[in-house]
Coordinates of C-alpha atoms (C1' of nucleotides) in Angstrom, one line a residue:
Chain A
M1188 CA 0.1 0.1 0.0
N1189 CA 2.6 2.5 1.0
V1190 CA 5.2 2.0 -1.7
L1191 CA 7.3 5.0 -0.7
A1192 CA 7.9 3.7 2.9
Q1193 CA 9.0 0.2 1.4
T1194 CA 11.6 1.9 -0.7
E1195 CA 12.9 3.7 2.2
D1196 CA 12.9 0.8 4.5
I1197 CA 15.0 -1.2 2.1
L1198 CA 17.4 1.7 1.6
K1199 CA 17.8 2.1 5.4
Q1200 CA 18.6 -1.6 5.8
E1201 CA 21.0 -1.5 2.9
I1202 CA 22.8 1.5 4.4
G1203 CA 23.0 -0.3 7.7
E1204 CA 24.5 -3.4 6.0
A1205 CA 27.1 -1.3 4.2
V1206 CA 28.2 0.3 7.6
L1207 CA 28.8 -3.2 8.9
K1208 CA 30.5 -4.5 5.9
A1209 CA 32.9 -1.5 5.8
D1210 CA 33.6 -2.3 9.4
L1211 CA 32.8 1.2 10.6
A1212 CA 30.8 0.2 13.6
A1213 CA 29.8 -2.9 15.5
K1214 CA 26.0 -4.0 15.1
E1215 CA 25.1 -2.6 18.6
E1216 CA 26.8 0.7 18.0
L1217 CA 24.8 1.4 14.9
P1218 CA 22.7 4.7 15.4
Q1219 CA 19.2 4.8 14.0
I1220 CA 19.5 5.5 10.3
I1221 CA 17.7 8.6 9.4
L1222 CA 16.6 9.4 5.8
E1223 CA 15.5 12.8 5.0
K1224 CA 14.0 14.4 2.0
P1225 CA 16.4 17.1 0.9
K1226 CA 14.9 20.6 0.2
E1227 CA 17.1 20.8 -3.0
K1228 CA 16.2 18.6 -5.7
A1229 CA 19.9 18.6 -6.7
H1230 CA 20.6 16.7 -3.5
G1231 CA 18.7 13.7 -4.6
D1232 CA 15.6 11.8 -3.5
F1233 CA 17.0 10.9 0.0
A1234 CA 19.9 12.0 2.1
T1235 CA 21.4 10.6 5.3
N1236 CA 23.8 12.1 7.8
I1237 CA 25.0 8.7 9.0
A1238 CA 28.6 9.4 8.2
M1239 CA 28.6 12.4 10.6
Q1240 CA 26.9 10.4 13.3
L1241 CA 29.6 7.7 12.8
A1242 CA 32.5 10.2 13.1
R1243 CA 33.1 9.5 16.8
I1244 CA 32.5 5.8 16.8
A1245 CA 34.7 5.1 13.6
K1246 CA 37.2 7.7 14.6
K1247 CA 37.4 8.8 10.9
A1248 CA 36.5 11.9 9.0
P1249 CA 32.8 12.0 8.0
K1250 CA 33.8 12.2 4.3
Q1251 CA 36.0 9.1 4.5
I1252 CA 33.2 7.3 6.3
A1253 CA 30.7 8.3 3.5
K1254 CA 33.1 7.0 0.9
D1255 CA 33.5 3.7 2.7
I1256 CA 29.7 3.3 3.0
M1257 CA 29.4 4.2 -0.6
E1258 CA 31.6 1.5 -1.8
H1259 CA 29.8 -1.1 0.2
L1260 CA 26.3 -0.3 -1.1
D1261 CA 24.4 -2.8 -3.1
H1262 CA 22.8 -0.5 -5.7
S1263 CA 20.5 -3.0 -7.4
K1264 CA 19.1 -4.2 -4.1
A1265 CA 18.2 -0.9 -2.8
S1266 CA 17.2 0.5 -6.3
I1267 CA 19.8 3.2 -6.2
S1268 CA 20.7 4.9 -9.6
K1269 CA 23.4 7.3 -8.2
V1270 CA 25.0 8.1 -5.0
E1271 CA 26.8 11.3 -4.1
I1272 CA 28.8 12.6 -1.3
A1273 CA 28.2 16.3 -0.5
G1274 CA 28.8 19.0 2.0
P1275 CA 30.4 17.9 5.3
G1276 CA 29.5 14.3 4.7
F1277 CA 26.0 13.9 3.5
I1278 CA 25.3 10.9 1.3
N1279 CA 22.7 11.8 -1.2
F1280 CA 20.7 9.0 -3.0
F1281 CA 19.3 9.3 -6.3
M1282 CA 16.7 6.5 -6.7
K1283 CA 15.8 4.5 -9.7
N1284 CA 12.1 5.4 -8.6
D1285 CA 10.7 2.2 -10.0
Y1286 CA 8.1 2.4 -7.3
L1287 CA 6.6 5.5 -9.2
G1288 CA 5.5 3.1 -11.9
E1289 CA 3.4 1.1 -9.5
L1290 CA 2.0 4.1 -7.8
I1291 CA -0.7 5.1 -10.1
P1292 CA -2.2 1.6 -10.4
T1293 CA -2.1 1.4 -6.6
I1294 CA -3.9 4.7 -6.2
L1295 CA -6.6 3.9 -8.8
K1296 CA -7.1 0.6 -7.2
T1297 CA -7.3 1.7 -3.6
D1298 CA -9.2 4.8 -4.5
E1299 CA -11.0 6.2 -1.5
N1300 CA -8.7 4.1 0.7
Y1301 CA -5.5 5.7 -0.7
G1302 CA -3.6 7.3 2.1
K1303 CA -4.7 4.9 4.8
T1304 CA -2.1 3.0 6.8
N1305 CA -1.9 0.8 9.8
T1306 CA 0.8 2.7 11.6
G1307 CA -1.6 3.1 14.6
Q1308 CA -1.8 -0.7 14.8
G1309 CA -5.2 -0.5 16.5
E1310 CA -4.1 1.6 19.4
K1311 CA -7.2 2.8 21.2
V1312 CA -7.3 6.5 21.4
Q1313 CA -10.1 8.8 22.8
V1314 CA -10.3 12.4 21.8
E1315 CA -12.5 14.5 23.9
F1316 CA -13.1 17.9 22.4
V1317 CA -15.4 21.0 22.2
S1318 CA -17.2 20.0 25.4
V1319 CA -18.7 23.5 25.7
N1320 CA -20.8 24.3 28.6
P1321 CA -24.4 24.3 27.5
T1322 CA -24.9 27.9 28.4
G1323 CA -24.4 29.7 25.2
D1324 CA -23.5 29.7 21.5
L1325 CA -20.4 28.1 20.1
H1326 CA -18.0 30.8 19.0
L1327 CA -15.0 31.1 17.1
G1328 CA -12.6 29.7 19.6
H1329 CA -14.8 26.6 20.0
A1330 CA -14.9 26.3 16.3
R1331 CA -11.2 26.0 16.1
G1332 CA -11.1 23.2 18.8
A1333 CA -13.8 21.5 16.9
A1334 CA -12.1 21.6 13.6
F1335 CA -8.8 20.6 15.1
G1336 CA -10.4 17.6 17.1
D1337 CA -12.3 16.4 14.2
V1338 CA -9.5 16.4 11.7
L1339 CA -7.1 14.9 14.3
C1340 CA -9.7 12.0 14.8
N1341 CA -9.9 11.8 10.9
I1342 CA -6.3 11.2 10.5
L1343 CA -5.9 8.9 13.5
A1344 CA -8.7 6.7 12.0
A1345 CA -7.1 6.8 8.7
S1346 CA -3.8 5.7 10.2
G1347 CA -5.1 2.6 11.8
Y1348 CA -5.8 3.9 15.3
D1349 CA -9.0 2.9 17.0
V1350 CA -10.6 6.4 17.6
E1351 CA -13.5 7.5 19.8
R1352 CA -14.8 11.0 19.8
E1353 CA -16.4 12.2 22.9
Y1354 CA -18.1 15.3 24.2
Y1355 CA -18.4 16.0 27.9
I1356 CA -21.6 17.7 28.9
N1357 CA -21.3 19.9 31.8
D1358 CA -25.0 19.3 33.0
A1359 CA -24.3 19.5 36.7
G1360 CA -23.0 22.2 39.1
N1361 CA -23.0 25.8 39.4
Q1362 CA -23.1 26.9 35.8
I1363 CA -26.2 25.0 35.1
D1364 CA -27.9 26.6 38.0
Q1365 CA -26.9 29.9 36.6
L1366 CA -28.4 28.9 33.3
A1367 CA -31.7 28.3 35.0
L1368 CA -31.5 31.7 36.7
S1369 CA -30.7 33.4 33.5
V1370 CA -33.5 31.7 31.6
E1371 CA -35.9 32.7 34.4
A1372 CA -34.9 36.3 34.1
R1373 CA -35.3 36.3 30.4
Y1374 CA -38.7 34.5 30.7
L1375 CA -39.9 37.2 33.0
Q1376 CA -38.5 39.9 30.9
A1377 CA -40.4 38.4 28.0
L1378 CA -43.6 38.7 30.0
G1379 CA -42.7 42.4 30.4
E1380 CA -41.5 42.5 33.9
N1381 CA -38.6 44.6 34.9
V1382 CA -36.0 42.0 36.3
T1383 CA -32.4 42.3 36.0
M1384 CA -30.1 39.4 34.8
P1385 CA -28.3 37.6 37.7
E1386 CA -24.7 38.7 38.2
D1387 CA -23.1 35.7 37.0
G1388 CA -25.8 34.8 34.4
Y1389 CA -25.4 34.1 30.7
H1390 CA -26.2 37.1 28.6
G1391 CA -26.2 35.5 25.1
D1392 CA -29.0 36.3 22.7
D1393 CA -30.0 32.5 22.7
I1394 CA -31.1 32.8 26.3
I1395 CA -33.5 35.6 25.3
G1396 CA -34.8 33.3 22.6
I1397 CA -35.3 30.6 25.2
G1398 CA -37.3 33.0 27.4
E1399 CA -39.5 33.9 24.4
K1400 CA -40.1 30.3 23.5
I1401 CA -41.2 29.4 27.0
K1402 CA -43.5 32.4 27.0
E1403 CA -45.1 31.3 23.7
A1404 CA -45.6 27.7 25.0
Y1405 CA -46.7 28.5 28.5
G1406 CA -47.7 32.1 28.8
Q1407 CA -47.7 33.2 32.4
E1408 CA -48.0 29.6 33.7
W1409 CA -44.5 29.4 35.1
K1410 CA -44.7 32.8 36.8
E1411 CA -47.3 31.6 39.0
K1412 CA -45.6 28.5 40.0
D1413 CA -43.3 27.6 43.0
R1414 CA -39.8 29.0 42.4
A1415 CA -38.0 25.7 43.0
E1416 CA -40.2 24.0 40.7
R1417 CA -39.9 26.7 38.0
L1418 CA -36.1 26.8 38.2
S1419 CA -35.9 23.1 37.9
F1420 CA -38.1 23.2 34.8
F1421 CA -36.2 26.0 33.4
K1422 CA -32.9 24.2 34.0
E1423 CA -34.0 21.2 32.0
Y1424 CA -35.6 23.2 29.3
G1425 CA -32.6 25.4 29.0
L1426 CA -30.2 22.5 29.1
Q1427 CA -32.0 20.5 26.3
Y1428 CA -32.4 23.6 24.2
E1429 CA -28.8 24.5 24.5
L1430 CA -27.5 21.0 23.9
K1431 CA -29.7 20.5 20.8
K1432 CA -28.5 23.7 19.3
I1433 CA -24.9 22.9 20.0
E1434 CA -25.4 19.4 18.4
E1435 CA -27.0 20.9 15.3
D1436 CA -24.3 23.6 15.0
L1437 CA -21.6 20.9 15.2
A1438 CA -23.4 18.8 12.8
D1439 CA -23.7 21.5 10.2
F1440 CA -20.0 22.1 10.8
R1441 CA -19.5 18.4 9.9
V1442 CA -18.4 17.4 13.4
H1443 CA -20.1 14.3 15.0
F1444 CA -19.3 12.5 18.2
D1445 CA -19.5 8.8 19.1
N1446 CA -20.3 9.5 22.7
W1447 CA -22.0 12.4 24.5
F1448 CA -20.9 11.9 28.2
S1449 CA -23.2 13.4 30.9
E1450 CA -21.4 14.8 34.0
R1451 CA -24.5 14.0 36.0
T1452 CA -23.9 10.2 35.5
L1453 CA -20.7 10.6 37.6
Y1454 CA -22.8 11.6 40.7
Q1455 CA -24.2 8.1 41.1
D1456 CA -21.1 6.7 42.4
K1457 CA -18.2 7.5 40.2
I1458 CA -17.2 10.5 42.2
H1459 CA -17.3 8.6 45.4
D1460 CA -15.2 5.8 44.0
A1461 CA -12.6 8.4 42.8
L1462 CA -12.6 10.2 46.0
A1463 CA -12.3 7.0 48.0
K1464 CA -9.3 6.0 45.9
L1465 CA -7.6 9.3 46.5
K1466 CA -8.2 9.0 50.2
D1467 CA -6.9 5.5 50.3
G1468 CA -3.8 6.7 48.7
G1469 CA -3.5 9.2 51.5
F1470 CA -3.6 12.2 49.0
V1471 CA -6.6 13.8 50.7
Y1472 CA -6.9 16.1 53.8
E1473 CA -9.1 18.4 55.5
K1474 CA -8.5 22.0 56.0
D1475 CA -10.7 25.1 56.7
D1476 CA -13.8 23.0 56.4
A1477 CA -12.9 21.9 52.9
T1478 CA -11.4 18.8 51.4
W1479 CA -8.2 19.1 49.7
L1480 CA -6.1 17.1 47.1
R1481 CA -2.4 17.1 47.9
S1482 CA -1.6 17.7 44.1
T1483 CA 1.8 19.2 45.1
D1484 CA 3.0 15.6 45.7
F1485 CA 2.7 15.3 41.9
G1486 CA 4.1 18.5 40.7
D1487 CA 1.3 20.9 41.0
D1488 CA 2.3 24.2 42.5
K1489 CA -0.4 24.3 44.9
D1490 CA -3.0 21.8 46.6
R1491 CA -6.5 21.9 45.3
V1492 CA -9.9 21.9 46.8
L1493 CA -12.1 18.9 46.0
I1494 CA -15.1 19.7 48.2
K1495 CA -15.9 23.2 49.3
S1496 CA -16.6 24.2 52.7
D1497 CA -20.4 24.5 51.9
G1498 CA -20.2 20.8 51.0
S1499 CA -20.4 21.0 47.1
Y1500 CA -17.9 19.8 44.7
T1501 CA -15.4 22.0 42.9
Y1502 CA -15.2 21.6 39.1
L1503 CA -12.3 19.4 39.7
M1504 CA -13.8 16.6 41.6
P1505 CA -16.3 15.3 39.0
D1506 CA -13.6 16.0 36.3
I1507 CA -11.3 13.6 38.2
A1508 CA -13.9 10.9 38.3
Y1509 CA -14.6 11.6 34.6
H1510 CA -10.9 11.0 33.8
Q1511 CA -10.8 7.9 35.9
D1512 CA -13.8 6.7 34.1
K1513 CA -12.3 7.3 30.8
L1514 CA -9.0 5.6 31.7
E1515 CA -11.0 2.5 33.0
R1516 CA -12.6 2.3 29.7
G1517 CA -9.4 0.8 28.4
F1518 CA -7.9 3.5 26.1
D1519 CA -4.2 3.5 25.4
K1520 CA -4.4 7.2 25.2
I1521 CA -6.8 9.9 26.2
I1522 CA -6.4 13.3 24.3
N1523 CA -8.2 16.2 25.7
V1524 CA -8.5 19.3 23.4
W1525 CA -8.7 22.4 25.7
G1526 CA -8.8 26.1 25.1
A1527 CA -5.8 28.1 25.9
D1528 CA -7.5 29.6 29.0
H1529 CA -7.5 26.1 30.6
H1530 CA -3.9 25.4 30.3
G1531 CA -3.3 26.1 34.0
Y1532 CA -5.6 23.3 34.7
I1533 CA -3.2 20.7 33.2
P1534 CA -0.9 20.1 36.2
R1535 CA -3.7 19.4 38.7
M1536 CA -5.4 17.0 36.3
R1537 CA -2.2 15.3 35.7
A1538 CA -1.5 15.2 39.5
A1539 CA -4.9 13.7 40.0
I1540 CA -4.2 11.0 37.3
L1541 CA -1.0 10.0 39.0
A1542 CA -2.7 10.0 42.5
L1543 CA -5.2 7.6 40.9
G1544 CA -2.3 5.3 40.0
Y1545 CA -2.3 5.8 36.3
A1546 CA 0.6 6.5 33.9
S1547 CA 0.7 10.2 33.2
D1548 CA 1.7 9.5 29.4
K1549 CA -1.8 8.1 28.7
F1550 CA -3.1 11.5 29.3
E1551 CA -2.4 14.3 26.8
V1552 CA -3.8 17.8 26.4
Q1553 CA -3.7 19.7 23.2
I1554 CA -4.1 23.3 23.8
I1555 CA -5.9 25.4 21.2
Q1556 CA -4.6 28.9 21.3
M1557 CA -6.9 31.9 21.0
V1558 CA -8.5 33.1 17.9
N1559 CA -8.2 36.9 17.3
L1560 CA -11.0 38.2 15.1
F1561 CA -10.4 41.1 12.8
E1562 CA -13.0 43.2 10.9
N1563 CA -12.3 46.3 9.0
G1564 CA -8.8 46.1 10.3
E1565 CA -9.9 46.1 13.9
K1566 CA -9.6 43.5 16.4
L1567 CA -12.9 42.4 17.9
R1568 CA -13.0 41.2 21.5
M1569 CA -14.7 37.9 22.1
S1570 CA -16.7 37.3 25.3
K1571 CA -19.5 35.1 26.3
R1572 CA -20.6 37.5 28.9
T1573 CA -21.1 40.5 26.6
G1574 CA -22.8 38.3 24.1
K1575 CA -20.7 40.0 21.3
A1576 CA -19.1 36.8 20.3
V1577 CA -19.2 35.8 16.7
A1578 CA -21.1 32.5 16.7
L1579 CA -20.0 29.6 14.7
R1580 CA -23.4 29.4 13.1
E1581 CA -23.1 33.0 12.0
L1582 CA -19.5 32.5 10.7
M1583 CA -20.6 29.4 8.7
S1584 CA -23.3 31.3 6.8
D1585 CA -21.0 34.3 6.4
V1586 CA -17.8 32.6 5.3
G1587 CA -18.8 29.1 4.3
I1588 CA -18.0 25.8 6.0
D1589 CA -15.3 24.8 3.8
A1590 CA -13.4 28.1 4.3
V1591 CA -13.8 28.1 8.1
R1592 CA -12.6 24.5 8.4
Y1593 CA -9.7 24.9 6.1
F1594 CA -8.7 28.1 7.7
F1595 CA -8.7 26.6 11.2
V1596 CA -6.6 23.6 10.4
T1597 CA -4.1 25.5 8.3
R1598 CA -2.2 26.8 11.4
S1599 CA -0.6 24.7 14.1
N1600 CA -2.9 24.6 17.1
D1601 CA -0.4 26.0 19.7
S1602 CA 0.0 29.3 17.6
Q1603 CA -2.6 32.1 18.1
L1604 CA -4.7 32.7 15.0
D1605 CA -5.7 36.1 13.5
F1606 CA -8.9 35.4 11.7
D1607 CA -9.7 38.2 9.2
L1608 CA -13.4 38.1 8.6
D1609 CA -13.1 40.3 5.4
L1610 CA -10.4 38.1 4.0
A1611 CA -12.3 34.9 4.7
R1612 CA -15.5 36.3 3.4
S1613 CA -13.9 37.2 0.1
Q1614 CA -14.6 34.7 -2.6
S1615 CA -11.3 35.5 -4.2
N1616 CA -7.9 33.9 -4.7
E1617 CA -6.8 35.2 -1.4
N1618 CA -8.6 32.4 0.0
P1619 CA -6.3 29.3 -0.1
V1620 CA -9.2 26.8 0.2
Y1621 CA -10.3 27.8 -3.3
Y1622 CA -7.0 27.1 -4.7
V1623 CA -7.0 23.5 -3.6
Q1624 CA -10.7 23.0 -4.6
Y1625 CA -10.0 24.5 -7.9
A1626 CA -7.2 22.0 -8.6
H1627 CA -9.6 19.2 -7.9
A1628 CA -12.4 20.9 -10.2
R1629 CA -9.9 21.4 -13.0
I1630 CA -9.1 17.7 -13.0
C1631 CA -12.7 16.8 -13.1
T1632 CA -13.3 19.1 -16.2
M1633 CA -10.3 17.5 -17.9
L1634 CA -11.6 14.0 -17.2
K1635 CA -15.0 14.9 -18.6
Q1636 CA -13.4 16.4 -21.7
A1637 CA -11.5 13.3 -22.0
A1638 CA -14.5 11.2 -22.0
N1639 CA -16.2 13.4 -24.4
K1640 CA -13.3 13.2 -26.8
G1641 CA -13.3 9.4 -26.5
F1642 CA -10.1 8.9 -24.7
S1643 CA -10.0 5.6 -22.7
F1644 CA -9.7 5.4 -19.0
E1645 CA -8.0 2.0 -19.1
Q1646 CA -5.5 1.1 -16.4
D1647 CA -3.1 -0.5 -18.9
M1648 CA -1.4 2.8 -19.4
D1649 CA 2.5 2.9 -19.5
P1650 CA 3.8 4.9 -16.5
T1651 CA 7.3 5.0 -18.1
L1652 CA 5.8 7.7 -20.4
L1653 CA 5.6 10.1 -17.4
T1654 CA 9.0 11.5 -17.5
T1655 CA 8.8 15.3 -17.6
E1656 CA 10.0 17.2 -14.5
K1657 CA 6.3 18.2 -13.5
E1658 CA 5.1 14.7 -14.0
V1659 CA 7.7 13.2 -11.8
D1660 CA 7.2 15.9 -9.1
L1661 CA 3.5 15.0 -9.0
L1662 CA 4.1 11.4 -8.8
K1663 CA 6.6 11.7 -5.9
K1664 CA 4.2 13.9 -4.1
L1665 CA 1.4 11.4 -4.6
G1666 CA 3.7 8.7 -3.1
E1667 CA 4.3 10.8 0.1
F1668 CA 0.5 11.0 0.9
P1669 CA 0.2 8.0 3.2
K1670 CA 3.4 8.8 5.0
T1671 CA 2.3 12.4 5.5
I1672 CA -1.1 11.3 6.9
A1673 CA 0.6 8.8 9.2
D1674 CA 3.1 11.4 10.3
A1675 CA 0.4 13.9 11.0
A1676 CA -1.5 11.3 12.9
S1677 CA 1.3 10.2 15.1
K1678 CA 2.4 13.8 15.9
H1679 CA -1.1 15.0 16.3
T1680 CA -0.4 17.9 13.8
P1681 CA -3.5 18.1 11.5
H1682 CA -2.1 21.2 9.8
K1683 CA 0.3 19.1 8.0
V1684 CA -2.6 17.6 5.9
T1685 CA -3.7 21.0 4.8
Q1686 CA -0.1 21.8 4.0
Y1687 CA 0.1 18.7 1.8
V1688 CA -3.1 19.2 0.0
F1689 CA -2.0 22.7 -0.8
D1690 CA 1.4 21.6 -2.2
L1691 CA -0.3 18.9 -4.3
A1692 CA -2.6 21.4 -5.7
S1693 CA 0.3 23.7 -6.5
L1694 CA 2.2 21.1 -8.4
L1695 CA -1.1 20.2 -10.3
H1696 CA -1.6 23.8 -11.3
S1697 CA 2.1 24.1 -12.5
F1698 CA 1.7 20.8 -14.5
Y1699 CA -1.5 22.0 -16.0
N1700 CA 0.0 25.2 -17.3
A1701 CA 3.1 23.5 -18.6
E1702 CA 1.7 20.4 -20.3
K1703 CA -1.3 19.5 -22.3
V1704 CA -3.1 16.4 -21.0
L1705 CA -5.5 15.5 -23.9
D1706 CA -3.5 15.2 -27.1
E1707 CA -5.0 13.3 -30.1
D1708 CA -1.6 13.0 -31.6
Q1709 CA -0.2 11.1 -28.7
P1710 CA -2.7 8.6 -27.5
E1711 CA -0.4 6.6 -25.3
R1712 CA 1.0 9.5 -23.5
T1713 CA -2.5 11.0 -23.2
K1714 CA -3.6 7.7 -21.6
A1715 CA -0.8 7.9 -19.0
R1716 CA -1.6 11.6 -18.2
I1717 CA -5.2 10.8 -17.7
A1718 CA -4.3 8.1 -15.3
L1719 CA -1.9 10.6 -13.5
M1720 CA -4.8 13.1 -13.4
K1721 CA -7.1 10.4 -11.9
A1722 CA -4.6 9.6 -9.2
V1723 CA -4.1 13.4 -8.2
R1724 CA -7.9 13.8 -8.2
I1725 CA -8.3 10.7 -5.8
T1726 CA -5.4 12.0 -3.5
L1727 CA -6.8 15.6 -3.4
R1728 CA -10.3 14.4 -2.6
N1729 CA -9.0 12.1 0.1
G1730 CA -7.0 14.8 1.6
L1731 CA -9.8 17.3 1.6
R1732 CA -12.1 14.7 3.1
L1733 CA -9.6 14.2 6.0
I1734 CA -9.9 18.0 6.6
G1735 CA -13.7 17.9 6.1
V1736 CA -13.8 20.1 3.2
T1737 CA -15.7 19.3 0.0
A1738 CA -14.1 18.6 -3.3
P1739 CA -16.2 20.3 -5.9
K1740 CA -16.4 18.9 -9.5
K1741 CA -16.7 22.3 -11.0
M1742 CA -16.4 25.9 -9.7
Chain B
rG970 C1' 6.0 37.3 41.3
rU971 C1' 5.3 31.9 39.2
rC972 C1' 3.8 28.8 35.0
rC973 C1' 2.2 27.9 29.8
rC974 C1' 2.2 29.4 24.5
rA975 C1' 4.2 32.5 20.8
rG976 C1' 8.3 36.0 18.6
rU977 C1' 10.9 33.7 11.2
rA978 C1' 10.1 38.6 4.5
rG979 C1' 5.8 44.7 4.6
rC980 C1' 1.3 41.2 6.7
rU981 C1' -0.5 36.0 8.0
rC982 C1' 2.2 31.7 8.9
rA983 C1' 5.3 26.8 7.5
rG984 C1' 9.9 24.8 8.7
rU985 C1' 10.5 17.1 8.2
rU986 C1' 12.4 14.3 16.5
rG987 C1' 20.0 19.4 15.2
rG988 C1' 21.5 19.4 8.7
rA989 C1' 23.5 21.7 3.0
rU990 C1' 22.1 28.4 -0.2
rA991 C1' 15.6 29.4 6.0
rG992 C1' 10.2 28.4 2.6
rA993 C1' 4.7 29.3 1.1
rG994 C1' 0.5 32.5 0.6
rC995 C1' -0.9 37.6 0.5
rA996 C1' 0.9 42.5 -0.7
rA997 C1' 4.7 44.9 -4.6
rC998 C1' 6.8 44.7 -9.6
rA999 C1' 7.2 42.4 -14.7
rG1000 C1' 5.2 38.8 -18.1
rC1001 C1' 1.3 34.6 -19.8
rC1002 C1' -5.8 33.5 -21.9
rU1003 C1' -7.5 31.8 -30.9
rU1004 C1' -5.0 26.1 -26.7
rC1005 C1' -8.1 20.6 -21.4
rU1006 C1' -11.5 26.4 -16.2
rA1007 C1' -6.8 32.9 -15.6
rA1008 C1' -10.3 31.1 -8.4
rG1009 C1' -4.4 29.4 -12.6
rC1010 C1' 0.9 29.9 -14.2
rU1011 C1' 6.1 32.0 -14.9
rG1012 C1' 9.7 35.4 -13.1
rU1013 C1' 11.9 39.5 -9.8
rG1014 C1' 12.6 41.9 -5.3
rG1015 C1' 12.2 41.2 -0.1
rG1016 C1' 15.6 38.1 6.3
rU1017 C1' 20.7 40.1 12.1
rC1018 C1' 15.0 33.5 12.3
rG1019 C1' 13.3 39.0 19.3
rC1020 C1' 18.4 39.9 21.9
rA1021 C1' 22.9 37.8 24.3
rG1022 C1' 25.7 33.8 25.7
rG1023 C1' 26.4 28.3 25.8
rU1024 C1' 26.3 23.0 23.9
rU1025 C1' 29.1 20.7 18.6
rC1026 C1' 31.5 18.9 12.9
rG1027 C1' 26.9 21.7 12.3
rA1028 C1' 21.5 25.7 15.8
rA1029 C1' 15.4 28.9 13.5
rU1030 C1' 15.4 24.0 16.1
rC1031 C1' 18.6 22.0 22.3
rC1032 C1' 20.3 24.7 27.3
rU1033 C1' 20.5 29.4 30.5
rG1034 C1' 19.4 34.6 30.9
rC1035 C1' 17.0 38.8 29.1
rU1036 C1' 13.1 41.1 26.2
rU1037 C1' 8.1 41.7 23.8
rG1038 C1' 2.9 40.0 23.0
rG1039 C1' -1.1 36.8 24.7
rG1040 C1' -3.0 33.4 28.3
rA1041 C1' -3.3 31.0 33.2
rC1042 C1' -2.5 31.4 38.4
rG1043 C1' -10.3 31.0 42.7
rC1044 C1' -13.6 26.9 48.2
rC1045 C1' -15.5 30.0 39.4
rA1046 C1' -16.5 26.7 35.6

RNA sequence: GUCCCAGUAGCUCAGUUGGAUAGAGCAACAGCCUUCUAAGCUGUGGGUCGCAGGUUCGAAUCCUGCUUGGGACGCCA
């Protein structure tokens, strides 16, 4: 499936044997052989720095070592066409690139599976993301987390990991009581009463909508009722309303979850179990009428309250129980996608996990840095409280789902993102998503033309006819796709997929302008190029699918 | 004050677990549509990789200090 990786593996092995044959190092001294793809084409298909690494062990100059290795290489076994020594001791390999011939048939055959590998080997990974409190609209920052988490899951799944997507619903505790109070205020306001919003209430427009809806459905009915009963009803009503809206917004954003986990379910016994376990370990103590976790034993900079002096839990306590639950479900790794404002929370969570007796490397947090929104050259401040935040829904209809998703996964997650609304809105070449989609649409048009002109789509084409520089560049890039995805998956860097897809589109456009695909005078070459175009189309589409962006047939 | 993230071309950002002459898009400039989609292509200019030390054959990358911007430091969530 991954022909490029096979070529690399064989070459690495052959280098290793050459080192041994040249008697430069003993087998156990042999460092890991690293092949890199040189930036300069003139430096070959692969390069290795092994000679420099061996300089100490072999006690020879790197250039001499490189020469020794070169003389002991089996060229035919490793499909090498030429070897050069360059710079301080790099060995550059120019490959026969036979594998490129197999590439197109492989891609056409595997089609929508091209790019999938089993590098994850079925490792069970759970990704928990978004997990917004059901107290307001999803805004820009959440959208970035949603896009990141979703694409991360996509590439993990494509690389043979066993992935589960989970959303943690904070449907218990203080913020949900505040939601009930906010709904109450909006309801009474809808009835024309002059009530002020609670101090810690939620001021979003959506809550106003809830108040209106309750008024429409029930009129004055809830105003008359007992307050506790009323608040209890408003709490459930508001929660269901908010959750439904969040789920719909996410679905429209093409983000779906396998599991929606309710915080409330922890209150049956899981919190007690977790607390008991922490107590058994001796990591819990009482002070000032509160119950504390001695998280400083595990690297936190201060101890943390688990149960407040009024007897209620802090946010941390159920969250510890939640993480214990997740770990007990047998995942090899749980990845949490959190906003930048929660990064200070990591040490205490990690401490709790250690206190519970789990290995801390099973727990990973990906921090999504802030999104700064710009409009008319001015920075807009986002805040849930002021209700001025740009909602995801608004953004999707404004800018388009493809552009939003693409934009968010273009940047590395741990770097802040400036989102220019005017730029994202503009349906022009400034927007990179069109560039990639256009490449796909272009190929589709070509293939349609090919069919109209009666060119055959047979797979019996001759790949050796693809010899121009642009063709070879395209082929090599196509061959890198599975490795790129696997790499992005293992390093948890979805933005590498966006980068790849952009590079491939760029090569396609360049090829398109330099060479004509459909040429009646050269039927055999045309056949080969049509096959190449089909392979590029498949790869672009698969890449875009991983990002969650559509691949239009025409634009 | 402590901790986390970032500082790379005018702007927004990449930079392959330390590699060769640091890249892309946008912006600027000059070209390319009787030819499969010009939402495209080709070329040019543009850099003290925040600053200063250190580690080594080699540092944008690793270490230390400093500096700038953002964020977090609650018996809120």
